[in-house]
Amino acid sequence: YDYKSQLDPTGDRGIDRGIRFQTNGSPDSKFQLNLFYKMRTLPNNQNVMIRDYSVTAKPLKDWEVINQLQTNPEVVKSDAFMGSVPQAARSNTWKVNYTKSENLTLGGSWQELINEQSRAKSTIGGVNLELFKKTGSPLILFYGIEQNEGNVVRRLTHRYHVQFDQRAGPNQMFSLFAGNVSYEHSIADSLNRNNVTVRLDYQMRF
């Protein structure tokens, strides 16, 4: 349990009341929880709720479900009142992973981002496939879609890529990334509809 109070220049008091809780972090556990909750009361009696928690559950063999929630995340600032500035933002993320074997993992994710001030909202969903992880040279395939709405210009963004990282040898390393980001609706003048990226990295020690 955390408690902190501070006086502002006018003599009014601000108060932080927070709790932290974490379960056993064993990888064999069927349920894991990491929780942080804080209520900040400002001198004008305004309350700000700061939450940061992550829940991981393994309901079935080879399946993992993760939920992460953040509201009003803090940015540490030594010269700010109470030592930090809460951001008017909220994020909610869900992930599902299915591990068939050490060489095959299939996952899906969904994330919602909301700006509490502008009321802008962004929703991001994606699926990924990871192969050959046990060999040390994984191959990753990803496809995701992002949609912006609310008090912003409507835009739909598609993202897909393939990534290969060869297991590093004693004297060399090789990796390849190829992907595309494409936009629909209200494309800004500085953006192209399709934006292809290809990156090849090779290192040799001699």
Coordinates of N, CA and C in Angstrom, one line a residue:
Y1 N 0.8 -1.2 0.0 CA 0.0 0.0 0.0 C 0.9 1.2 0.0
D2 N 0.6 2.2 -0.9 CA 1.4 3.5 -1.0 C 0.5 4.6 -0.6
Y3 N 1.0 5.6 0.1 CA 0.3 6.8 0.5 C 1.3 8.0 0.4
K4 N 0.9 9.0 -0.3 CA 1.7 10.2 -0.4 C 0.8 11.4 -0.4
S5 N 1.3 12.5 0.2 CA 0.6 13.7 0.2 C 1.6 14.9 0.0
Q6 N 1.1 16.0 -0.6 CA 1.9 17.1 -0.9 C 1.1 18.4 -0.9
L7 N 1.6 19.5 -0.4 CA 1.0 20.7 -0.5 C 1.4 21.5 -1.7
D8 N 0.4 22.1 -2.4 CA 0.7 23.0 -3.5 C 1.0 24.4 -3.0
P9 N 1.5 25.3 -3.8 CA 1.9 26.7 -3.4 C 0.8 27.4 -2.6
T10 N -0.5 27.1 -2.8 CA -1.5 27.8 -2.1 C -1.8 27.2 -0.7
G11 N -1.2 26.0 -0.4 CA -1.4 25.4 0.8 C -2.5 24.3 0.8
D12 N -3.1 24.0 -0.4 CA -4.0 22.9 -0.6 C -3.2 21.6 -0.8
R13 N -3.9 20.5 -0.3 CA -3.2 19.2 -0.3 C -3.6 18.3 -1.4
G14 N -2.7 17.6 -2.0 CA -3.0 16.5 -3.0 C -2.6 15.2 -2.3
I15 N -3.3 14.2 -2.7 CA -3.0 12.9 -2.0 C -3.0 11.8 -3.1
D16 N -2.1 10.9 -3.0 CA -2.0 9.6 -3.8 C -2.2 8.4 -2.8
R17 N -3.2 7.6 -3.2 CA -3.4 6.3 -2.4 C -3.4 5.2 -3.5
G18 N -2.4 4.3 -3.2 CA -2.2 3.2 -4.2 C -2.0 1.9 -3.6
I19 N -2.4 0.8 -4.3 CA -2.1 -0.6 -3.9 C -1.4 -1.3 -5.0
R20 N -0.6 -2.3 -4.7 CA 0.1 -3.1 -5.6 C -0.1 -4.6 -5.2
F21 N -0.3 -5.5 -6.2 CA -0.5 -6.9 -5.8 C 0.0 -7.7 -7.0
Q22 N 0.8 -8.7 -6.7 CA 1.4 -9.6 -7.7 C 1.3 -11.0 -7.2
T23 N 0.9 -11.9 -8.1 CA 0.9 -13.4 -7.8 C 2.2 -14.0 -8.1
N24 N 2.3 -15.2 -7.7 CA 3.6 -16.0 -8.0 C 3.9 -16.0 -9.5
G25 N 5.1 -15.6 -9.9 CA 5.4 -15.5 -11.3 C 5.9 -16.7 -11.9
S26 N 5.6 -17.9 -11.4 CA 6.1 -19.2 -11.9 C 5.5 -19.4 -13.3
P27 N 6.3 -19.8 -14.3 CA 5.8 -20.0 -15.7 C 4.8 -21.2 -15.7
D28 N 4.8 -22.0 -14.7 CA 3.9 -23.2 -14.7 C 2.5 -22.8 -14.1
S29 N 2.4 -21.6 -13.6 CA 1.1 -21.2 -13.0 C 0.0 -21.0 -14.0
K30 N -1.2 -21.4 -13.7 CA -2.4 -21.3 -14.6 C -2.9 -19.9 -14.6
F31 N -2.6 -19.1 -13.6 CA -3.1 -17.8 -13.5 C -2.1 -16.8 -12.9
Q32 N -1.9 -15.7 -13.5 CA -0.9 -14.7 -13.0 C -1.6 -13.3 -13.0
L33 N -1.4 -12.5 -12.0 CA -1.9 -11.2 -11.9 C -0.9 -10.2 -11.4
N34 N -0.8 -9.1 -12.1 CA 0.1 -8.0 -11.7 C -0.8 -6.8 -11.7
L35 N -1.1 -6.2 -10.5 CA -2.0 -5.2 -10.4 C -1.4 -3.9 -9.7
F36 N -1.7 -2.8 -10.3 CA -1.4 -1.5 -9.6 C -2.6 -0.6 -9.8
Y37 N -3.0 0.0 -8.7 CA -4.2 0.9 -8.7 C -3.9 2.1 -7.8
K38 N -4.1 3.3 -8.3 CA -3.9 4.5 -7.6 C -5.0 5.5 -7.8
M39 N -5.4 6.1 -6.7 CA -6.4 7.2 -6.8 C -5.7 8.5 -6.4
R40 N -5.6 9.4 -7.3 CA -5.0 10.7 -7.0 C -6.1 11.7 -6.8
T41 N -6.1 12.4 -5.6 CA -7.0 13.5 -5.3 C -6.2 14.8 -5.4
L42 N -6.6 15.6 -6.3 CA -6.0 16.9 -6.5 C -6.5 18.0 -5.6
P43 N -5.8 19.1 -5.4 CA -6.3 20.1 -4.5 C -7.7 20.7 -4.8
N44 N -8.2 20.6 -6.0 CA -9.5 21.0 -6.3 C -10.6 19.9 -6.1
N45 N -10.2 18.8 -5.4 CA -11.0 17.7 -5.1 C -11.4 16.9 -6.4
Q46 N -10.6 17.1 -7.5 CA -10.8 16.2 -8.6 C -10.0 14.9 -8.4
N47 N -10.6 13.8 -8.8 CA -10.0 12.5 -8.6 C -9.6 12.0 -10.0
V48 N -8.4 11.4 -10.0 CA -7.8 10.8 -11.2 C -7.5 9.3 -10.9
M49 N -8.1 8.4 -11.6 CA -7.9 7.0 -11.4 C -6.8 6.4 -12.3
I50 N -5.8 5.9 -11.7 CA -4.6 5.4 -12.4 C -4.6 3.9 -12.3
R51 N -4.7 3.2 -13.4 CA -4.7 1.7 -13.3 C -3.7 1.1 -14.3
D52 N -3.1 0.1 -13.8 CA -2.1 -0.7 -14.7 C -2.1 -2.1 -14.2
Y53 N -2.8 -3.0 -15.0 CA -2.8 -4.4 -14.6 C -2.7 -5.3 -15.8
S54 N -2.2 -6.5 -15.5 CA -2.0 -7.5 -16.5 C -2.4 -8.8 -15.9
V55 N -3.3 -9.6 -16.6 CA -3.8 -10.9 -16.2 C -3.4 -11.9 -17.3
T56 N -2.8 -13.0 -16.9 CA -2.4 -14.0 -17.8 C -3.1 -15.3 -17.3
A57 N -3.8 -16.0 -18.2 CA -4.5 -17.2 -17.8 C -4.2 -18.3 -18.9
K58 N -4.0 -19.5 -18.4 CA -3.8 -20.7 -19.2 C -4.9 -21.7 -19.0
P59 N -6.1 -21.4 -19.7 CA -7.3 -22.3 -19.4 C -7.2 -23.7 -19.9
L60 N -6.4 -23.8 -21.0 CA -6.3 -25.2 -21.6 C -4.8 -25.4 -22.0
K61 N -4.4 -26.6 -22.2 CA -3.1 -26.9 -22.6 C -2.7 -26.2 -23.9
D62 N -1.6 -25.6 -23.9 CA -1.0 -24.9 -25.1 C -1.7 -23.6 -25.4
W63 N -2.7 -23.2 -24.6 CA -3.4 -21.9 -24.8 C -3.0 -20.9 -23.7
E64 N -2.9 -19.7 -24.1 CA -2.6 -18.6 -23.2 C -3.4 -17.4 -23.5
V65 N -4.1 -16.7 -22.5 CA -4.9 -15.5 -22.8 C -4.3 -14.4 -21.9
I66 N -4.1 -13.3 -22.4 CA -3.5 -12.1 -21.7 C -4.4 -10.9 -21.9
N67 N -4.7 -10.2 -20.8 CA -5.4 -9.0 -20.8 C -4.6 -7.9 -20.1
Q68 N -4.4 -6.8 -20.7 CA -3.6 -5.7 -20.1 C -4.5 -4.4 -20.2
L69 N -4.6 -3.7 -19.1 CA -5.4 -2.5 -19.1 C -4.6 -1.3 -18.4
Q70 N -4.6 -0.2 -19.1 CA -4.0 1.0 -18.5 C -4.9 2.2 -18.6
T71 N -5.0 3.0 -17.6 CA -5.8 4.2 -17.6 C -5.0 5.3 -17.0
N72 N -4.9 6.5 -17.6 CA -4.2 7.6 -17.1 C -2.8 7.3 -16.7
P73 N -2.0 6.7 -17.6 CA -0.6 6.3 -17.2 C 0.2 7.5 -16.9
E74 N 1.1 7.4 -15.9 CA 1.9 8.5 -15.4 C 3.2 8.7 -16.1
V75 N 3.6 9.9 -16.3 CA 4.9 10.3 -16.8 C 5.6 11.0 -15.7
V76 N 6.7 10.3 -15.2 CA 7.5 10.9 -14.1 C 8.1 12.2 -14.5
K77 N 7.9 13.2 -13.6 CA 8.4 14.6 -13.8 C 8.7 15.2 -12.5
S78 N 10.0 15.3 -12.2 CA 10.4 15.7 -10.8 C 9.8 17.1 -10.4
D79 N 9.7 18.0 -11.4 CA 9.2 19.3 -11.0 C 7.7 19.5 -11.1
A80 N 7.0 18.4 -11.3 CA 5.5 18.4 -11.4 C 4.9 18.2 -10.0
F81 N 3.7 18.7 -9.8 CA 3.0 18.4 -8.5 C 2.8 16.9 -8.3
M82 N 3.1 16.4 -7.2 CA 3.0 15.0 -6.9 C 4.1 14.1 -7.6
G83 N 5.0 14.8 -8.4 CA 6.1 14.1 -9.0 C 5.8 13.4 -10.3
S84 N 4.6 13.5 -10.8 CA 4.3 12.9 -12.1 C 3.1 13.6 -12.7
V85 N 2.9 13.3 -14.0 CA 1.7 13.9 -14.8 C 0.9 12.8 -15.4
P86 N -0.3 12.5 -14.9 CA -1.1 11.5 -15.6 C -1.5 11.9 -17.0
Q87 N -1.4 11.0 -17.9 CA -1.8 11.2 -19.3 C -3.3 10.8 -19.5
A88 N -4.0 11.7 -20.2 CA -5.5 11.4 -20.5 C -5.6 10.3 -21.6
A89 N -5.2 9.1 -21.2 CA -5.2 8.1 -22.2 C -5.7 6.8 -21.6
R90 N -6.2 5.9 -22.4 CA -6.7 4.6 -21.9 C -6.4 3.5 -23.0
S91 N -5.9 2.4 -22.6 CA -5.6 1.3 -23.5 C -6.1 0.0 -22.9
N92 N -6.6 -0.9 -23.8 CA -7.1 -2.2 -23.4 C -6.6 -3.2 -24.4
T93 N -5.8 -4.2 -24.0 CA -5.2 -5.1 -24.9 C -5.6 -6.5 -24.6
W94 N -5.9 -7.3 -25.6 CA -6.2 -8.8 -25.4 C -5.3 -9.5 -26.3
K95 N -4.7 -10.6 -25.8 CA -3.8 -11.5 -26.7 C -4.2 -12.9 -26.4
V96 N -4.2 -13.7 -27.5 CA -4.4 -15.1 -27.4 C -3.3 -15.8 -28.1
N97 N -2.6 -16.8 -27.5 CA -1.5 -17.5 -28.1 C -1.8 -19.0 -28.0
Y98 N -1.5 -19.7 -29.1 CA -1.6 -21.1 -29.1 C -0.3 -21.7 -29.5
T99 N 0.3 -22.5 -28.6 CA 1.7 -23.0 -28.9 C 1.5 -24.5 -29.2
K100 N 1.5 -24.9 -30.4 CA 1.4 -26.3 -30.8 C 2.6 -27.1 -30.5
S101 N 3.7 -26.4 -30.7 CA 5.0 -27.1 -30.3 C 6.1 -26.0 -30.2
E102 N 7.3 -26.3 -29.9 CA 8.3 -25.3 -29.8 C 8.6 -24.7 -31.1
N103 N 8.1 -25.3 -32.2 CA 8.4 -24.7 -33.6 C 7.1 -24.1 -34.2
L104 N 6.0 -24.0 -33.5 CA 4.8 -23.5 -34.1 C 4.0 -22.7 -33.0
T105 N 3.8 -21.4 -33.2 CA 3.0 -20.6 -32.3 C 2.1 -19.7 -33.1
L106 N 0.8 -19.8 -32.8 CA -0.2 -18.9 -33.5 C -0.8 -18.0 -32.5
G107 N -0.8 -16.7 -32.9 CA -1.3 -15.7 -31.9 C -2.2 -14.7 -32.6
G108 N -3.1 -14.1 -31.8 CA -4.0 -13.0 -32.2 C -4.0 -12.0 -31.1
S109 N -4.2 -10.7 -31.5 CA -4.2 -9.6 -30.6 C -5.2 -8.6 -31.0
W110 N -5.8 -7.9 -30.0 CA -6.7 -6.8 -30.2 C -6.4 -5.7 -29.2
Q111 N -6.4 -4.5 -29.7 CA -6.0 -3.4 -28.8 C -6.9 -2.2 -29.1
E112 N -7.4 -1.5 -28.0 CA -8.2 -0.3 -28.1 C -7.4 0.8 -27.4
L113 N -7.2 1.9 -28.1 CA -6.5 3.1 -27.6 C -7.5 4.3 -27.6
I114 N -7.7 5.0 -26.5 CA -8.6 6.1 -26.5 C -7.9 7.3 -25.8
N115 N -8.0 8.4 -26.5 CA -7.6 9.7 -25.9 C -8.7 10.4 -25.2
E116 N -8.7 10.5 -23.9 CA -9.8 11.0 -23.1 C -10.1 12.5 -23.4
Q117 N -9.1 13.2 -23.9 CA -9.3 14.6 -24.1 C -9.9 14.9 -25.5
S118 N -9.3 14.3 -26.5 CA -9.8 14.5 -27.9 C -10.9 13.6 -28.3
R119 N -11.1 12.5 -27.5 CA -12.0 11.5 -27.8 C -11.7 10.7 -29.0
A120 N -10.4 10.8 -29.5 CA -10.0 10.0 -30.6 C -9.8 8.5 -30.2
K121 N -10.2 7.6 -31.1 CA -10.1 6.2 -30.8 C -9.4 5.4 -31.9
S122 N -8.6 4.5 -31.5 CA -7.9 3.7 -32.4 C -8.0 2.2 -32.0
T123 N -8.4 1.4 -33.0 CA -8.6 -0.1 -32.7 C -7.6 -0.8 -33.6
I124 N -6.8 -1.7 -33.0 CA -5.8 -2.4 -33.7 C -6.0 -3.9 -33.5
G125 N -6.0 -4.7 -34.6 CA -6.1 -6.2 -34.5 C -5.1 -6.8 -35.4
G126 N -4.6 -8.0 -35.0 CA -3.6 -8.6 -35.8 C -3.5 -10.1 -35.4
V127 N -2.9 -10.8 -36.4 CA -2.6 -12.3 -36.2 C -1.1 -12.5 -36.6
N128 N -0.5 -13.4 -35.9 CA 0.9 -13.7 -36.2 C 1.2 -15.2 -36.1
L129 N 2.1 -15.6 -36.9 CA 2.5 -17.0 -36.9 C 4.0 -17.1 -36.8
E130 N 4.5 -17.9 -35.8 CA 5.9 -18.0 -35.6 C 6.3 -19.5 -35.8
L131 N 7.3 -19.7 -36.7 CA 7.8 -21.0 -37.0 C 9.2 -21.2 -36.7
F132 N 9.6 -22.4 -36.4 CA 11.0 -22.8 -36.3 C 11.7 -22.1 -35.1
K133 N 11.0 -21.7 -34.1 CA 11.6 -21.0 -32.9 C 12.7 -21.9 -32.3
K134 N 12.4 -23.2 -32.1 CA 13.3 -24.1 -31.4 C 14.7 -24.1 -32.1
T135 N 14.7 -24.0 -33.4 CA 16.0 -24.0 -34.2 C 16.9 -22.8 -33.9
G136 N 16.3 -21.7 -33.3 CA 17.1 -20.5 -33.1 C 17.0 -19.6 -34.3
S137 N 16.3 -20.0 -35.4 CA 16.2 -19.2 -36.6 C 14.7 -19.0 -36.9
P138 N 14.0 -18.2 -36.1 CA 12.5 -18.2 -36.3 C 12.1 -17.4 -37.6
L139 N 10.9 -17.8 -38.1 CA 10.3 -17.2 -39.2 C 8.9 -16.7 -38.7
I140 N 8.7 -15.3 -38.8 CA 7.5 -14.7 -38.3 C 6.7 -14.1 -39.4
L141 N 5.4 -14.4 -39.5 CA 4.4 -13.8 -40.4 C 3.4 -13.0 -39.6
F142 N 3.1 -11.8 -40.1 CA 2.2 -11.0 -39.3 C 1.2 -10.2 -40.3
Y143 N 0.0 -10.1 -39.9 CA -1.0 -9.2 -40.6 C -1.8 -8.5 -39.5
G144 N -1.9 -7.2 -39.7 CA -2.7 -6.4 -38.7 C -3.5 -5.3 -39.4
I145 N -4.5 -4.8 -38.8 CA -5.4 -3.8 -39.3 C -5.6 -2.8 -38.2
E146 N -5.6 -1.5 -38.5 CA -5.8 -0.4 -37.6 C -6.9 0.5 -38.1
Q147 N -7.8 0.9 -37.3 CA -8.9 1.8 -37.7 C -9.0 3.0 -36.7
N148 N -8.9 4.2 -37.2 CA -9.0 5.4 -36.4 C -10.4 6.0 -36.6
E149 N -11.0 6.4 -35.5 CA -12.3 7.0 -35.5 C -12.5 8.0 -34.4
G150 N -13.7 8.6 -34.3 CA -13.9 9.6 -33.2 C -13.6 10.9 -33.7
N151 N -13.0 11.8 -32.9 CA -12.7 13.2 -33.2 C -11.4 13.3 -34.0
V152 N -11.3 12.4 -35.0 CA -10.1 12.4 -35.9 C -10.5 12.1 -37.3
V153 N -9.6 12.3 -38.3 CA -9.9 11.9 -39.6 C -10.0 10.4 -39.7
R154 N -11.0 9.9 -40.4 CA -11.1 8.4 -40.5 C -10.1 7.8 -41.4
R155 N -9.4 6.7 -40.9 CA -8.4 6.1 -41.7 C -8.3 4.6 -41.3
L156 N -8.0 3.8 -42.3 CA -7.9 2.4 -42.2 C -6.4 2.0 -42.6
T157 N -5.7 1.3 -41.8 CA -4.3 1.0 -42.1 C -4.1 -0.5 -42.0
H158 N -3.5 -1.1 -43.1 CA -3.2 -2.5 -43.1 C -1.7 -2.6 -43.0
R159 N -1.3 -3.6 -42.1 CA 0.2 -3.8 -41.9 C 0.4 -5.3 -42.1
Y160 N 1.4 -5.7 -42.9 CA 1.8 -7.1 -43.0 C 3.3 -7.2 -43.3
H161 N 3.9 -8.2 -42.7 CA 5.3 -8.4 -42.9 C 5.7 -9.8 -42.6
V162 N 6.9 -10.1 -43.2 CA 7.6 -11.4 -42.9 C 9.0 -11.1 -42.4
Q163 N 9.4 -11.8 -41.3 CA 10.7 -11.6 -40.7 C 11.4 -12.9 -40.4
F164 N 12.7 -12.9 -40.8 CA 13.5 -14.1 -40.6 C 14.8 -13.7 -39.9
D165 N 15.1 -14.4 -38.8 CA 16.3 -14.1 -38.1 C 17.1 -15.4 -38.0
Q166 N 18.2 -15.5 -38.7 CA 19.0 -16.7 -38.7 C 19.8 -16.8 -37.4
R167 N 19.9 -18.0 -36.8 CA 20.6 -18.2 -35.6 C 22.1 -17.7 -35.8
A168 N 22.5 -16.8 -34.9 CA 23.8 -16.2 -35.1 C 24.9 -17.3 -34.9
G169 N 25.8 -17.3 -35.8 CA 27.0 -18.2 -35.7 C 28.1 -17.5 -34.9
P170 N 29.2 -18.1 -34.7 CA 30.3 -17.5 -34.0 C 30.8 -16.3 -34.6
N171 N 30.6 -16.2 -35.9 CA 31.2 -15.0 -36.6 C 30.3 -14.3 -37.6
Q172 N 29.0 -14.7 -37.6 CA 28.1 -14.0 -38.5 C 26.7 -14.0 -38.0
M173 N 25.9 -13.1 -38.6 CA 24.5 -12.9 -38.2 C 23.7 -12.4 -39.5
F174 N 22.5 -13.0 -39.7 CA 21.8 -12.6 -40.9 C 20.3 -12.5 -40.5
S175 N 19.6 -11.4 -41.0 CA 18.2 -11.2 -40.7 C 17.6 -10.5 -41.9
L176 N 16.3 -10.8 -42.2 CA 15.6 -10.3 -43.3 C 14.2 -9.8 -42.8
F177 N 13.8 -8.6 -43.2 CA 12.4 -8.1 -42.9 C 11.9 -7.5 -44.2
A178 N 10.6 -7.9 -44.6 CA 9.9 -7.4 -45.7 C 8.5 -7.2 -45.4
G179 N 8.0 -6.0 -45.6 CA 6.6 -5.7 -45.2 C 6.0 -4.5 -45.9
N180 N 4.7 -4.2 -45.7 CA 4.1 -3.1 -46.3 C 3.1 -2.5 -45.3
V181 N 2.9 -1.2 -45.4 CA 1.9 -0.5 -44.7 C 1.1 0.3 -45.7
S182 N -0.2 -0.1 -45.8 CA -1.1 0.6 -46.8 C -2.2 1.3 -46.1
Y183 N -2.6 2.4 -46.7 CA -3.7 3.3 -46.1 C -4.9 3.4 -46.9
E184 N -6.0 3.5 -46.3 CA -7.3 3.7 -47.0 C -8.0 4.9 -46.3
H185 N -8.7 5.7 -47.1 CA -9.5 6.8 -46.6 C -8.6 7.9 -46.0
S186 N -8.8 9.1 -46.5 CA -8.2 10.3 -46.0 C -6.6 10.2 -45.9
I187 N -6.0 9.9 -47.0 CA -4.5 9.7 -47.0 C -3.9 11.1 -47.0
A188 N -3.0 11.3 -46.0 CA -2.3 12.6 -46.0 C -1.4 12.8 -47.2
D189 N -1.2 14.1 -47.5 CA -0.3 14.4 -48.7 C 1.1 13.8 -48.5
S190 N 1.6 13.7 -47.3 CA 2.9 13.2 -47.0 C 3.0 11.7 -47.1
L191 N 1.9 11.0 -47.2 CA 1.9 9.5 -47.2 C 1.5 8.9 -48.6
N192 N 2.1 7.8 -48.9 CA 1.7 7.0 -50.0 C 0.7 6.0 -49.6
R193 N -0.1 5.5 -50.6 CA -1.1 4.5 -50.3 C -0.4 3.2 -49.8
N194 N 0.7 2.8 -50.5 CA 1.5 1.7 -50.1 C 2.9 2.1 -49.8
N195 N 3.4 1.5 -48.7 CA 4.7 1.9 -48.2 C 5.5 0.6 -47.9
V196 N 6.3 0.2 -48.9 CA 7.0 -1.1 -48.8 C 8.3 -0.9 -48.1
T197 N 8.6 -1.8 -47.2 CA 9.9 -1.7 -46.5 C 10.6 -3.1 -46.6
V198 N 11.9 -3.1 -47.1 CA 12.7 -4.3 -47.1 C 14.0 -4.0 -46.4
R199 N 14.4 -4.8 -45.5 CA 15.6 -4.6 -44.7 C 16.4 -5.9 -44.6
L200 N 17.6 -5.8 -45.0 CA 18.5 -7.0 -45.0 C 19.7 -6.6 -44.1
D201 N 20.0 -7.4 -43.1 CA 21.1 -7.1 -42.2 C 22.0 -8.4 -42.2
Y202 N 23.3 -8.1 -42.4 CA 24.3 -9.2 -42.4 C 25.5 -8.6 -41.7
Q203 N 26.0 -9.4 -40.7 CA 27.2 -9.0 -40.0 C 28.2 -10.1 -40.0
M204 N 29.4 -9.8 -40.1 CA 30.5 -10.8 -40.1 C 31.6 -10.2 -39.3
R205 N 32.1 -11.1 -38.4 CA 33.2 -10.7 -37.5 C 34.5 -11.3 -38.1
F206 N 35.5 -10.4 -38.2 CA 36.8 -10.9 -38.8 C 37.9 -10.1 -38.1

